[in-house]
Amino acid sequence: MGIDLPLLWFLIIIFSTMMYIVMDGFDLGIGILYPMIKQQSDRDLMMNSVAPVWDGNETWLVLGGAGLFGAFPLAYAVILDALAIPLTIMLLGLIFRGVAFEFRFKATPSHQPIWDKAFIAGSIIATFTQGIVVGAVIDGFPIENRTYIGGAFDWFSPFPLFCGFGLLIAYGLLGCGWLVMKTEGHLQQQMYGLLRPLTLLMMTSIIIISFWTPASQPAIAERWFSFPNLLFFMPVPLLVMFSGWKLLTANQNSSHYTPFLAALLLVFMGFSGLGISIWPNIIPPFISYEEAASPSQSLGFMLVGALFIIPIILVYTCWSYYVFRGKITHEQGYH
């Protein structure tokens, strides 16, 4: 029995995307939370908490995009054609944010507020457009003869825009959990105070999307609510409720790690719901990953490189987080 190369590459791309959402989500969330923190010393602390690791987090985005281009060129072409505008804006936001991140530490005190605003804008724009992309993928793309036939602004509709708002809340929640884990004192207490409203907003967004998706997509509704699928998918909403409960009670227990871990679980469950909704289509609603895959020879050749590079990225990531573990204080800095 041979290896199912298209399935293996589909899983690699899903894994890379999930790693990006988890790893880059919390540092984008820090930019989203920036407007709520006014003290410059606290803002320095927030940036220093992610300074050693933030640029490495985006490696997963590059890996996922390159993997999609090589393994599923049809999907890459359709998605890039349909979502050229939000994807371009997302990349500009990430670039602007990265420049602001570096320049802020080098700027004079009078110029720091300019780069603070740039960091906030880049984080919000990049996150919002990522949410739009997710929503547009769930909505699906009009395809004819393996070519996208929709308009350049099909993504500009209520559901993708609402998903953009939902991802802002999700990343803000991840950033809040990260800062509870990495800081102490005044800033940590501020993050504890934000946990509850962010969690309530996140749970409300999940409920709205969970009703909106099957209502607008009959095929997804049939997949979710038919037997025995309903029984198999039941752990997803149960784990979502468990995560929400842990986040809402984290302040009472003064737990330093629970908020971040619970937020990760909540985001992972949301991503799982997306995967359940579109599987096995890589271009919803009709083109599966098998139909969009490159020839087996190309997939096999790429797999050799992937099996070499992915463990290196994982080891580097684990090592960097291990080296910079523990609390960050005002006396520490990495720039």
PDB file of N, CA, C and O in Angstrom, residues 263-319:
ATOM      1  N   ALA A 263      -6.850  29.436  25.963  1.00  0.00           N
ATOM      2  CA  ALA A 263      -7.047  30.206  24.730  1.00  0.00           C
ATOM      3  C   ALA A 263      -6.527  29.435  23.519  1.00  0.00           C
ATOM      4  O   ALA A 263      -7.155  29.436  22.453  1.00  0.00           O
ATOM      5  N   LEU A 264      -5.392  28.761  23.673  1.00  0.00           N
ATOM      6  CA  LEU A 264      -4.870  27.921  22.589  1.00  0.00           C
ATOM      7  C   LEU A 264      -5.860  26.823  22.228  1.00  0.00           C
ATOM      8  O   LEU A 264      -6.114  26.559  21.050  1.00  0.00           O
ATOM      9  N   LEU A 265      -6.415  26.170  23.248  1.00  0.00           N
ATOM     10  CA  LEU A 265      -7.388  25.106  22.999  1.00  0.00           C
ATOM     11  C   LEU A 265      -8.626  25.652  22.292  1.00  0.00           C
ATOM     12  O   LEU A 265      -9.153  25.029  21.361  1.00  0.00           O
ATOM     13  N   LEU A 266      -9.072  26.836  22.706  1.00  0.00           N
ATOM     14  CA  LEU A 266     -10.250  27.445  22.098  1.00  0.00           C
ATOM     15  C   LEU A 266     -10.008  27.752  20.623  1.00  0.00           C
ATOM     16  O   LEU A 266     -10.845  27.448  19.765  1.00  0.00           O
ATOM     17  N   VAL A 267      -8.854  28.322  20.319  1.00  0.00           N
ATOM     18  CA  VAL A 267      -8.524  28.636  18.929  1.00  0.00           C
ATOM     19  C   VAL A 267      -8.350  27.357  18.119  1.00  0.00           C
ATOM     20  O   VAL A 267      -8.791  27.263  16.963  1.00  0.00           O
ATOM     21  N   PHE A 268      -7.723  26.343  18.720  1.00  0.00           N
ATOM     22  CA  PHE A 268      -7.543  25.066  18.022  1.00  0.00           C
ATOM     23  C   PHE A 268      -8.881  24.430  17.686  1.00  0.00           C
ATOM     24  O   PHE A 268      -9.067  23.876  16.591  1.00  0.00           O
ATOM     25  N   MET A 269      -9.834  24.502  18.609  1.00  0.00           N
ATOM     26  CA  MET A 269     -11.154  23.938  18.352  1.00  0.00           C
ATOM     27  C   MET A 269     -11.874  24.703  17.233  1.00  0.00           C
ATOM     28  O   MET A 269     -12.574  24.116  16.413  1.00  0.00           O
ATOM     29  N   GLY A 270     -11.682  26.032  17.223  1.00  0.00           N
ATOM     30  CA  GLY A 270     -12.267  26.814  16.142  1.00  0.00           C
ATOM     31  C   GLY A 270     -11.685  26.428  14.792  1.00  0.00           C
ATOM     32  O   GLY A 270     -12.410  26.298  13.798  1.00  0.00           O
ATOM     33  N   PHE A 271     -10.384  26.229  14.753  1.00  0.00           N
ATOM     34  CA  PHE A 271      -9.717  25.805  13.524  1.00  0.00           C
ATOM     35  C   PHE A 271     -10.174  24.399  13.121  1.00  0.00           C
ATOM     36  O   PHE A 271     -10.350  24.105  11.943  1.00  0.00           O
ATOM     37  N   SER A 272     -10.382  23.533  14.105  1.00  0.00           N
ATOM     38  CA  SER A 272     -10.889  22.183  13.825  1.00  0.00           C
ATOM     39  C   SER A 272     -12.275  22.245  13.197  1.00  0.00           C
ATOM     40  O   SER A 272     -12.601  21.471  12.288  1.00  0.00           O
ATOM     41  N   GLY A 273     -13.104  23.173  13.699  1.00  0.00           N
ATOM     42  CA  GLY A 273     -14.432  23.344  13.120  1.00  0.00           C
ATOM     43  C   GLY A 273     -14.363  23.745  11.657  1.00  0.00           C
ATOM     44  O   GLY A 273     -15.156  23.268  10.834  1.00  0.00           O
ATOM     45  N   LEU A 274     -13.392  24.595  11.318  1.00  0.00           N
ATOM     46  CA  LEU A 274     -13.186  24.969   9.921  1.00  0.00           C
ATOM     47  C   LEU A 274     -12.814  23.745   9.092  1.00  0.00           C
ATOM     48  O   LEU A 274     -13.355  23.527   8.002  1.00  0.00           O
ATOM     49  N   GLY A 275     -11.865  22.944   9.608  1.00  0.00           N
ATOM     50  CA  GLY A 275     -11.440  21.746   8.880  1.00  0.00           C
ATOM     51  C   GLY A 275     -12.581  20.762   8.662  1.00  0.00           C
ATOM     52  O   GLY A 275     -12.734  20.192   7.574  1.00  0.00           O
ATOM     53  N   ILE A 276     -13.402  20.580   9.705  1.00  0.00           N
ATOM     54  CA  ILE A 276     -14.556  19.679   9.599  1.00  0.00           C
ATOM     55  C   ILE A 276     -15.525  20.182   8.535  1.00  0.00           C
ATOM     56  O   ILE A 276     -16.111  19.400   7.773  1.00  0.00           O
ATOM     57  N   SER A 277     -15.690  21.501   8.462  1.00  0.00           N
ATOM     58  CA  SER A 277     -16.677  22.091   7.554  1.00  0.00           C
ATOM     59  C   SER A 277     -16.304  21.906   6.091  1.00  0.00           C
ATOM     60  O   SER A 277     -17.182  21.676   5.257  1.00  0.00           O
ATOM     61  N   ILE A 278     -15.025  22.025   5.760  1.00  0.00           N
ATOM     62  CA  ILE A 278     -14.647  22.011   4.341  1.00  0.00           C
ATOM     63  C   ILE A 278     -14.076  20.674   3.868  1.00  0.00           C
ATOM     64  O   ILE A 278     -13.948  20.459   2.665  1.00  0.00           O
ATOM     65  N   TRP A 279     -13.693  19.772   4.790  1.00  0.00           N
ATOM     66  CA  TRP A 279     -13.082  18.503   4.403  1.00  0.00           C
ATOM     67  C   TRP A 279     -13.999  17.727   3.459  1.00  0.00           C
ATOM     68  O   TRP A 279     -15.196  17.673   3.667  1.00  0.00           O
ATOM     69  N   PRO A 280     -13.442  17.082   2.396  1.00  0.00           N
ATOM     70  CA  PRO A 280     -12.032  17.015   1.982  1.00  0.00           C
ATOM     71  C   PRO A 280     -11.678  18.053   0.914  1.00  0.00           C
ATOM     72  O   PRO A 280     -10.731  17.860   0.175  1.00  0.00           O
ATOM     73  N   ASN A 281     -12.460  19.117   0.833  1.00  0.00           N
ATOM     74  CA  ASN A 281     -12.241  20.113  -0.215  1.00  0.00           C
ATOM     75  C   ASN A 281     -11.151  21.096   0.191  1.00  0.00           C
ATOM     76  O   ASN A 281     -11.176  21.636   1.293  1.00  0.00           O
ATOM     77  N   ILE A 282     -10.227  21.344  -0.710  1.00  0.00           N
ATOM     78  CA  ILE A 282      -9.216  22.372  -0.484  1.00  0.00           C
ATOM     79  C   ILE A 282      -9.634  23.670  -1.160  1.00  0.00           C
ATOM     80  O   ILE A 282      -9.161  24.749  -0.815  1.00  0.00           O
ATOM     81  N   ILE A 283     -10.568  23.566  -2.137  1.00  0.00           N
ATOM     82  CA  ILE A 283     -11.207  24.735  -2.735  1.00  0.00           C
ATOM     83  C   ILE A 283     -12.715  24.529  -2.593  1.00  0.00           C
ATOM     84  O   ILE A 283     -13.348  23.937  -3.471  1.00  0.00           O
ATOM     85  N   PRO A 284     -13.280  24.957  -1.473  1.00  0.00           N
ATOM     86  CA  PRO A 284     -14.716  24.763  -1.276  1.00  0.00           C
ATOM     87  C   PRO A 284     -15.507  25.497  -2.370  1.00  0.00           C
ATOM     88  O   PRO A 284     -15.064  26.538  -2.867  1.00  0.00           O
ATOM     89  N   PRO A 285     -16.674  24.961  -2.774  1.00  0.00           N
ATOM     90  CA  PRO A 285     -17.317  23.808  -2.139  1.00  0.00           C
ATOM     91  C   PRO A 285     -17.144  22.476  -2.869  1.00  0.00           C
ATOM     92  O   PRO A 285     -17.673  21.462  -2.420  1.00  0.00           O
ATOM     93  N   PHE A 286     -16.393  22.449  -3.996  1.00  0.00           N
ATOM     94  CA  PHE A 286     -16.447  21.240  -4.811  1.00  0.00           C
ATOM     95  C   PHE A 286     -15.114  20.566  -5.109  1.00  0.00           C
ATOM     96  O   PHE A 286     -15.088  19.379  -5.428  1.00  0.00           O
ATOM     97  N   ILE A 287     -13.980  21.257  -5.060  1.00  0.00           N
ATOM     98  CA  ILE A 287     -12.721  20.669  -5.506  1.00  0.00           C
ATOM     99  C   ILE A 287     -11.947  20.124  -4.312  1.00  0.00           C
ATOM    100  O   ILE A 287     -11.567  20.868  -3.402  1.00  0.00           O
ATOM    101  N   SER A 288     -11.699  18.809  -4.315  1.00  0.00           N
ATOM    102  CA  SER A 288     -11.022  18.150  -3.197  1.00  0.00           C
ATOM    103  C   SER A 288      -9.515  18.325  -3.313  1.00  0.00           C
ATOM    104  O   SER A 288      -8.985  18.724  -4.356  1.00  0.00           O
ATOM    105  N   TYR A 289      -8.829  17.977  -2.227  1.00  0.00           N
ATOM    106  CA  TYR A 289      -7.368  18.071  -2.234  1.00  0.00           C
ATOM    107  C   TYR A 289      -6.760  17.136  -3.259  1.00  0.00           C
ATOM    108  O   TYR A 289      -5.697  17.432  -3.829  1.00  0.00           O
ATOM    109  N   GLU A 290      -7.400  15.999  -3.532  1.00  0.00           N
ATOM    110  CA  GLU A 290      -6.868  15.056  -4.521  1.00  0.00           C
ATOM    111  C   GLU A 290      -6.934  15.633  -5.929  1.00  0.00           C
ATOM    112  O   GLU A 290      -6.014  15.458  -6.732  1.00  0.00           O
ATOM    113  N   GLU A 291      -8.035  16.319  -6.238  1.00  0.00           N
ATOM    114  CA  GLU A 291      -8.195  16.908  -7.570  1.00  0.00           C
ATOM    115  C   GLU A 291      -7.233  18.062  -7.802  1.00  0.00           C
ATOM    116  O   GLU A 291      -6.839  18.338  -8.935  1.00  0.00           O
ATOM    117  N   ALA A 292      -6.861  18.778  -6.724  1.00  0.00           N
ATOM    118  CA  ALA A 292      -6.015  19.963  -6.859  1.00  0.00           C
ATOM    119  C   ALA A 292      -4.530  19.660  -6.727  1.00  0.00           C
ATOM    120  O   ALA A 292      -3.698  20.555  -6.883  1.00  0.00           O
ATOM    121  N   ALA A 293      -4.177  18.397  -6.451  1.00  0.00           N
ATOM    122  CA  ALA A 293      -2.789  18.058  -6.128  1.00  0.00           C
ATOM    123  C   ALA A 293      -1.882  18.039  -7.351  1.00  0.00           C
ATOM    124  O   ALA A 293      -2.314  17.797  -8.483  1.00  0.00           O
ATOM    125  N   SER A 294      -0.608  18.289  -7.104  1.00  0.00           N
ATOM    126  CA  SER A 294       0.426  18.150  -8.130  1.00  0.00           C
ATOM    127  C   SER A 294       0.661  16.667  -8.439  1.00  0.00           C
ATOM    128  O   SER A 294       0.200  15.787  -7.695  1.00  0.00           O
ATOM    129  N   PRO A 295       1.411  16.357  -9.503  1.00  0.00           N
ATOM    130  CA  PRO A 295       1.748  14.955  -9.777  1.00  0.00           C
ATOM    131  C   PRO A 295       2.506  14.323  -8.612  1.00  0.00           C
ATOM    132  O   PRO A 295       3.210  15.003  -7.853  1.00  0.00           O
ATOM    133  N   SER A 296       2.385  13.008  -8.496  1.00  0.00           N
ATOM    134  CA  SER A 296       3.011  12.286  -7.380  1.00  0.00           C
ATOM    135  C   SER A 296       4.520  12.487  -7.332  1.00  0.00           C
ATOM    136  O   SER A 296       5.112  12.561  -6.251  1.00  0.00           O
ATOM    137  N   GLN A 297       5.158  12.581  -8.508  1.00  0.00           N
ATOM    138  CA  GLN A 297       6.606  12.775  -8.529  1.00  0.00           C
ATOM    139  C   GLN A 297       6.999  14.101  -7.856  1.00  0.00           C
ATOM    140  O   GLN A 297       7.981  14.169  -7.101  1.00  0.00           O
ATOM    141  N   SER A 298       6.232  15.134  -8.129  1.00  0.00           N
ATOM    142  CA  SER A 298       6.514  16.441  -7.529  1.00  0.00           C
ATOM    143  C   SER A 298       6.275  16.405  -6.022  1.00  0.00           C
ATOM    144  O   SER A 298       7.080  16.933  -5.239  1.00  0.00           O
ATOM    145  N   LEU A 299       5.180  15.769  -5.618  1.00  0.00           N
ATOM    146  CA  LEU A 299       4.865  15.687  -4.193  1.00  0.00           C
ATOM    147  C   LEU A 299       5.933  14.894  -3.442  1.00  0.00           C
ATOM    148  O   LEU A 299       6.320  15.266  -2.327  1.00  0.00           O
ATOM    149  N   GLY A 300       6.398  13.806  -4.053  1.00  0.00           N
ATOM    150  CA  GLY A 300       7.437  13.002  -3.413  1.00  0.00           C
ATOM    151  C   GLY A 300       8.745  13.750  -3.293  1.00  0.00           C
ATOM    152  O   GLY A 300       9.422  13.675  -2.264  1.00  0.00           O
ATOM    153  N   PHE A 301       9.117  14.479  -4.346  1.00  0.00           N
ATOM    154  CA  PHE A 301      10.358  15.256  -4.316  1.00  0.00           C
ATOM    155  C   PHE A 301      10.302  16.337  -3.229  1.00  0.00           C
ATOM    156  O   PHE A 301      11.248  16.532  -2.470  1.00  0.00           O
ATOM    157  N   MET A 302       9.164  17.032  -3.136  1.00  0.00           N
ATOM    158  CA  MET A 302       9.003  18.071  -2.123  1.00  0.00           C
ATOM    159  C   MET A 302       8.988  17.494  -0.716  1.00  0.00           C
ATOM    160  O   MET A 302       9.461  18.122   0.238  1.00  0.00           O
ATOM    161  N   LEU A 303       8.438  16.285  -0.585  1.00  0.00           N
ATOM    162  CA  LEU A 303       8.318  15.671   0.733  1.00  0.00           C
ATOM    163  C   LEU A 303       9.693  15.431   1.357  1.00  0.00           C
ATOM    164  O   LEU A 303       9.857  15.563   2.577  1.00  0.00           O
ATOM    165  N   VAL A 304      10.674  15.085   0.536  1.00  0.00           N
ATOM    166  CA  VAL A 304      12.028  14.867   1.053  1.00  0.00           C
ATOM    167  C   VAL A 304      12.542  16.131   1.744  1.00  0.00           C
ATOM    168  O   VAL A 304      13.079  16.094   2.854  1.00  0.00           O
ATOM    169  N   GLY A 305      12.346  17.275   1.080  1.00  0.00           N
ATOM    170  CA  GLY A 305      12.771  18.538   1.675  1.00  0.00           C
ATOM    171  C   GLY A 305      11.979  18.890   2.918  1.00  0.00           C
ATOM    172  O   GLY A 305      12.537  19.374   3.912  1.00  0.00           O
ATOM    173  N   ALA A 306      10.656  18.642   2.871  1.00  0.00           N
ATOM    174  CA  ALA A 306       9.799  18.972   4.016  1.00  0.00           C
ATOM    175  C   ALA A 306      10.174  18.149   5.245  1.00  0.00           C
ATOM    176  O   ALA A 306      10.222  18.668   6.366  1.00  0.00           O
ATOM    177  N   LEU A 307      10.440  16.855   5.042  1.00  0.00           N
ATOM    178  CA  LEU A 307      10.800  15.999   6.169  1.00  0.00           C
ATOM    179  C   LEU A 307      12.157  16.378   6.765  1.00  0.00           C
ATOM    180  O   LEU A 307      12.458  16.041   7.913  1.00  0.00           O
ATOM    181  N   PHE A 308      12.952  17.080   5.983  1.00  0.00           N
ATOM    182  CA  PHE A 308      14.238  17.564   6.497  1.00  0.00           C
ATOM    183  C   PHE A 308      14.072  18.884   7.250  1.00  0.00           C
ATOM    184  O   PHE A 308      14.620  19.078   8.336  1.00  0.00           O
ATOM    185  N   ILE A 309      13.279  19.797   6.677  1.00  0.00           N
ATOM    186  CA  ILE A 309      13.229  21.157   7.225  1.00  0.00           C
ATOM    187  C   ILE A 309      12.261  21.289   8.397  1.00  0.00           C
ATOM    188  O   ILE A 309      12.504  22.065   9.333  1.00  0.00           O
ATOM    189  N   ILE A 310      11.142  20.554   8.394  1.00  0.00           N
ATOM    190  CA  ILE A 310      10.143  20.716   9.459  1.00  0.00           C
ATOM    191  C   ILE A 310      10.711  20.357  10.827  1.00  0.00           C
ATOM    192  O   ILE A 310      10.524  21.102  11.795  1.00  0.00           O
ATOM    193  N   PRO A 311      11.440  19.219  10.975  1.00  0.00           N
ATOM    194  CA  PRO A 311      12.041  18.947  12.290  1.00  0.00           C
ATOM    195  C   PRO A 311      13.017  20.033  12.743  1.00  0.00           C
ATOM    196  O   PRO A 311      13.079  20.350  13.934  1.00  0.00           O
ATOM    197  N   ILE A 312      13.773  20.621  11.803  1.00  0.00           N
ATOM    198  CA  ILE A 312      14.706  21.690  12.162  1.00  0.00           C
ATOM    199  C   ILE A 312      13.940  22.898  12.699  1.00  0.00           C
ATOM    200  O   ILE A 312      14.309  23.504  13.721  1.00  0.00           O
ATOM    201  N   ILE A 313      12.853  23.257  12.023  1.00  0.00           N
ATOM    202  CA  ILE A 313      12.044  24.395  12.479  1.00  0.00           C
ATOM    203  C   ILE A 313      11.460  24.114  13.865  1.00  0.00           C
ATOM    204  O   ILE A 313      11.461  24.978  14.741  1.00  0.00           O
ATOM    205  N   LEU A 314      10.975  22.885  14.072  1.00  0.00           N
ATOM    206  CA  LEU A 314      10.387  22.528  15.365  1.00  0.00           C
ATOM    207  C   LEU A 314      11.431  22.581  16.483  1.00  0.00           C
ATOM    208  O   LEU A 314      11.159  23.104  17.573  1.00  0.00           O
ATOM    209  N   VAL A 315      12.630  22.048  16.209  1.00  0.00           N
ATOM    210  CA  VAL A 315      13.683  22.065  17.224  1.00  0.00           C
ATOM    211  C   VAL A 315      14.098  23.494  17.539  1.00  0.00           C
ATOM    212  O   VAL A 315      14.235  23.877  18.714  1.00  0.00           O
ATOM    213  N   TYR A 316      14.269  24.303  16.499  1.00  0.00           N
ATOM    214  CA  TYR A 316      14.650  25.708  16.712  1.00  0.00           C
ATOM    215  C   TYR A 316      13.572  26.437  17.518  1.00  0.00           C
ATOM    216  O   TYR A 316      13.874  27.205  18.439  1.00  0.00           O
ATOM    217  N   THR A 317      12.300  26.198  17.171  1.00  0.00           N
ATOM    218  CA  THR A 317      11.207  26.871  17.870  1.00  0.00           C
ATOM    219  C   THR A 317      11.171  26.469  19.340  1.00  0.00           C
ATOM    220  O   THR A 317      11.079  27.325  20.228  1.00  0.00           O
ATOM    221  N   CYS A 318      11.231  25.170  19.594  1.00  0.00           N
ATOM    222  CA  CYS A 318      11.203  24.689  20.987  1.00  0.00           C
ATOM    223  C   CYS A 318      12.393  25.237  21.778  1.00  0.00           C
ATOM    224  O   CYS A 318      12.243  25.644  22.942  1.00  0.00           O
ATOM    225  N   TRP A 319      13.559  25.253  21.150  1.00  0.00           N
ATOM    226  CA  TRP A 319      14.759  25.728  21.846  1.00  0.00           C
ATOM    227  C   TRP A 319      14.657  27.214  22.188  1.00  0.00           C
ATOM    228  O   TRP A 319      15.011  27.637  23.290  1.00  0.00           O
TER     229      TRP A 319
END
